[in-house]
Short mmCIF file of C-alpha atoms in Angstrom, two decimals:
data_model
loop_
_atom_site.label_atom_id
_atom_site.label_comp_id
_atom_site.label_asym_id
_atom_site.label_seq_id
_atom_site.Cartn_x
_atom_site.Cartn_y
_atom_site.Cartn_z
CA MET A 20 -16.50 5.87 4.84
CA SER A 21 -13.53 3.81 5.84
CA LYS A 22 -13.65 0.14 6.89
CA LYS A 23 -11.63 -0.59 10.13
CA ILE A 24 -9.72 -4.03 10.17
CA ILE A 25 -7.70 -5.27 13.10
CA LEU A 26 -5.18 -7.98 12.24
CA ASN A 27 -5.64 -11.22 14.13
CA SER A 28 -2.58 -12.93 15.92
CA ALA A 29 -2.00 -15.27 13.00
CA GLU A 30 -2.17 -12.34 10.44
CA GLN A 31 0.33 -10.36 12.59
CA ILE A 32 2.74 -13.36 12.80
CA VAL A 33 2.48 -13.56 8.89
CA CYS A 34 2.92 -9.84 8.57
CA LYS A 35 6.06 -9.71 10.65
CA GLN A 36 7.85 -12.68 8.85
CA LEU A 37 6.89 -11.31 5.48
CA ALA A 38 8.30 -7.74 6.17
CA LEU A 39 11.63 -9.33 7.54
CA MET A 40 11.87 -11.67 4.39
CA ARG A 41 10.96 -8.97 1.90
CA TYR A 42 13.49 -6.55 3.50
CA GLU A 43 16.33 -9.08 3.53
CA ILE A 44 15.58 -10.11 -0.25
CA ALA A 45 15.57 -6.39 -1.28
CA ARG A 46 18.93 -5.98 0.35
CA ALA A 47 20.42 -9.17 -0.95
CA VAL A 48 19.75 -7.90 -4.60
CA ASP A 49 21.18 -4.52 -3.76
CA ARG A 50 17.79 -2.75 -4.19
CA LYS A 51 18.26 0.75 -2.69
CA ASP A 52 16.22 1.52 0.46
CA GLN A 53 14.03 4.29 -0.78
CA GLN A 54 12.36 4.84 2.69
CA ILE A 55 11.64 8.54 3.24
CA GLY A 56 10.66 8.82 6.97
CA ASP A 57 12.74 8.55 10.13
CA GLN A 58 11.21 5.18 11.43
CA PRO A 59 13.15 2.02 10.97
CA SER A 60 12.95 0.15 7.55
CA TRP A 61 11.33 -2.96 8.92
CA GLN A 62 8.54 -0.90 10.50
CA THR A 63 7.90 0.49 7.03
CA ASP A 64 7.68 -3.06 5.51
CA GLU A 65 5.61 -4.07 8.53
CA ASP A 66 3.07 -1.44 8.10
CA GLY A 67 2.98 -1.91 4.30
CA ILE A 68 2.31 -5.54 4.36
CA GLY A 69 -0.24 -5.11 7.27
CA GLY A 70 -2.10 -2.82 5.00
CA GLU A 71 -1.91 -5.38 2.34
CA ILE A 72 -3.31 -7.97 4.56
CA ALA A 73 -6.04 -5.73 5.87
CA ALA A 74 -7.19 -4.79 2.23
CA SER A 75 -7.02 -8.44 1.41
CA ARG A 76 -9.11 -9.39 4.19
CA LEU A 77 -11.70 -6.83 3.49
CA LEU A 78 -11.82 -7.77 -0.20
CA ASN A 79 -12.11 -11.42 0.69
CA VAL A 80 -9.02 -12.30 -1.38
CA TYR A 81 -5.80 -14.04 -0.67
CA PRO A 82 -2.90 -11.69 -0.22
CA SER A 83 0.02 -11.58 -2.51
CA LEU A 84 2.83 -13.51 -0.92
CA ILE A 85 5.24 -13.02 -3.64
CA LEU A 86 8.87 -12.46 -2.17
CA LYS A 87 10.33 -10.12 -4.88
CA PRO A 88 11.64 -6.91 -3.99
CA ASP A 89 8.47 -5.32 -5.75
CA ALA A 90 5.99 -7.49 -7.71
CA GLY A 91 4.28 -4.17 -8.98
CA TRP A 92 0.83 -4.99 -7.40
CA ASP A 93 -0.26 -6.47 -4.07
CA VAL A 94 -3.75 -7.69 -4.38
CA MET A 95 -5.81 -9.17 -7.46
CA TYR A 96 -9.62 -8.23 -7.02
CA LYS A 97 -12.08 -9.08 -9.67
CA GLY A 98 -9.30 -9.18 -12.30
CA LYS A 99 -7.82 -5.84 -11.38
CA LYS A 100 -4.26 -5.52 -10.01
CA ILE A 101 -4.34 -3.37 -6.96
CA ASP A 102 -1.29 -1.59 -5.42
CA VAL A 103 -1.99 -1.09 -1.70
CA LYS A 104 -0.54 2.15 -0.24
CA THR A 105 -0.22 2.42 3.43
CA THR A 106 0.41 5.48 5.60
CA ARG A 107 0.40 5.97 9.38
CA TYR A 108 -1.34 9.42 9.01
CA LYS A 109 -4.98 9.36 9.45
CA ASN A 110 -5.51 12.13 6.95
CA GLY A 111 -2.81 10.75 4.63
CA ARG A 112 -2.98 10.88 0.91
CA LEU A 113 -2.67 8.28 -1.67
CA LEU A 114 0.67 8.59 -3.19
CA ALA A 115 2.51 7.09 -5.93
CA LYS A 116 6.18 7.63 -7.19
CA LEU A 117 6.72 9.61 -10.55
CA ASN A 118 8.30 6.53 -12.08
CA ALA A 119 5.19 4.28 -11.10
CA ARG A 120 5.12 1.21 -13.23
CA ASP A 121 1.60 1.77 -14.39
CA ASP A 122 1.53 -1.06 -16.94
CA GLU A 123 1.46 -3.48 -13.93
CA VAL A 124 -1.38 -1.83 -11.94
CA ASP A 125 -4.92 -1.03 -12.52
CA ALA A 126 -5.82 0.74 -9.34
CA TYR A 127 -4.25 2.08 -6.23
CA LEU A 128 -6.02 1.70 -2.78
CA LEU A 129 -5.20 3.75 0.26
CA VAL A 130 -4.84 2.24 3.74
CA THR A 131 -4.24 4.27 6.96
CA GLY A 132 -3.15 3.00 10.43
CA VAL A 133 -0.45 1.48 12.70
CA PHE A 134 0.19 -2.18 12.97
CA PRO A 135 -1.82 -4.12 13.68
CA GLU A 136 -4.91 -1.77 13.33
CA TYR A 137 -5.85 -0.33 9.80
CA SER A 138 -8.76 1.58 7.94
CA VAL A 139 -9.11 0.95 4.43
CA ILE A 140 -10.10 4.28 2.84
CA GLY A 141 -10.62 4.32 -0.77
CA TYR A 142 -9.05 3.70 -4.29
CA ALA A 143 -8.46 5.59 -7.51
CA SER A 144 -7.84 4.18 -11.01
CA LYS A 145 -4.11 4.41 -12.31
CA ASP A 146 -5.33 7.16 -14.79
CA SER A 147 -6.92 9.26 -12.08
CA LEU A 148 -3.83 9.08 -9.80
CA LEU A 149 -1.06 9.29 -12.27
CA SER A 150 -2.03 12.42 -14.14
CA LYS A 151 0.26 15.58 -14.18
CA ASP A 152 -2.31 17.63 -12.55
CA ASN A 153 -1.84 15.35 -9.12
CA ILE A 154 2.03 15.88 -9.12
CA ILE A 155 2.73 17.12 -5.65
CA ASP A 156 5.73 17.60 -3.39
CA LEU A 157 5.21 17.00 0.31
CA GLY A 158 8.90 17.76 1.29
CA HIS A 159 10.47 14.64 0.00
CA GLY A 160 10.41 15.17 -3.84
CA ARG A 161 7.75 15.14 -6.59
CA GLY A 162 5.12 12.47 -6.98
CA TYR A 163 1.56 11.75 -7.67
CA GLY A 164 -0.81 12.32 -4.70
CA LEU A 165 -4.60 12.47 -4.11
CA SER A 166 -6.34 13.58 -0.78
CA GLN A 167 -8.90 11.35 0.64
CA ASP A 168 -11.85 13.45 -0.41
CA ARG A 169 -10.81 12.64 -4.03
CA LEU A 170 -10.66 8.97 -3.57
CA ILE A 171 -13.58 6.46 -4.70
CA PRO A 172 -15.14 5.18 -1.37
CA ILE A 173 -14.13 1.57 -0.73
CA GLU A 174 -17.61 0.61 -0.40
CA LYS A 175 -18.08 1.24 -4.34
CA LEU A 176 -14.96 -1.28 -4.96
CA ILE A 177 -16.66 -4.03 -2.76
CA ALA A 178 -20.31 -3.29 -3.76
#
C-alpha cells in the first residue's frame, strides 16, 4: 500500500527553487538534458525534487540538498543511499538507465504523482532492479524497469 504525501507551502517553495537551481547548474556545466517526455525540463526537475521531498518526509530524514547535476543518490536512510525515482503515471514503473551508477546507490524508491501531491509506492534493492532480466524498452530506449507489483512495499522499509 502506498503512502500519500502532499507537500506543504514551504516544501513547495523549496522544491521550486531547487528545481530551478539544479537545472541551471546542469546547463552551466554542459550536462546534456536527457529528458524523454514532452513536458518542460523545469517540470521534470520539479516533479523529481517533489518526489524526493515527499520520500524524505515519509522516512523522517532530511532531503539531500546537494546542488550538483547528479549526486548519485537522493536520500540517506538507515545508512542506505536511496535513489528516488518519480513518475507522473499512477501505474508507472521503477526505472533506471542501463548506465546507472550502482556503486553509489543501495536501493531505488518509486514515487508517483504530480506536484505537489505524491504517493510513495515501494522500493527495490539495486541488485534486484539492475538485473539483465529487468531490461525493458518503453519506447525511449532500453533501461531497467520493475512494475509496482514487483516492488517491496514502502511499509517494509519504514517498519
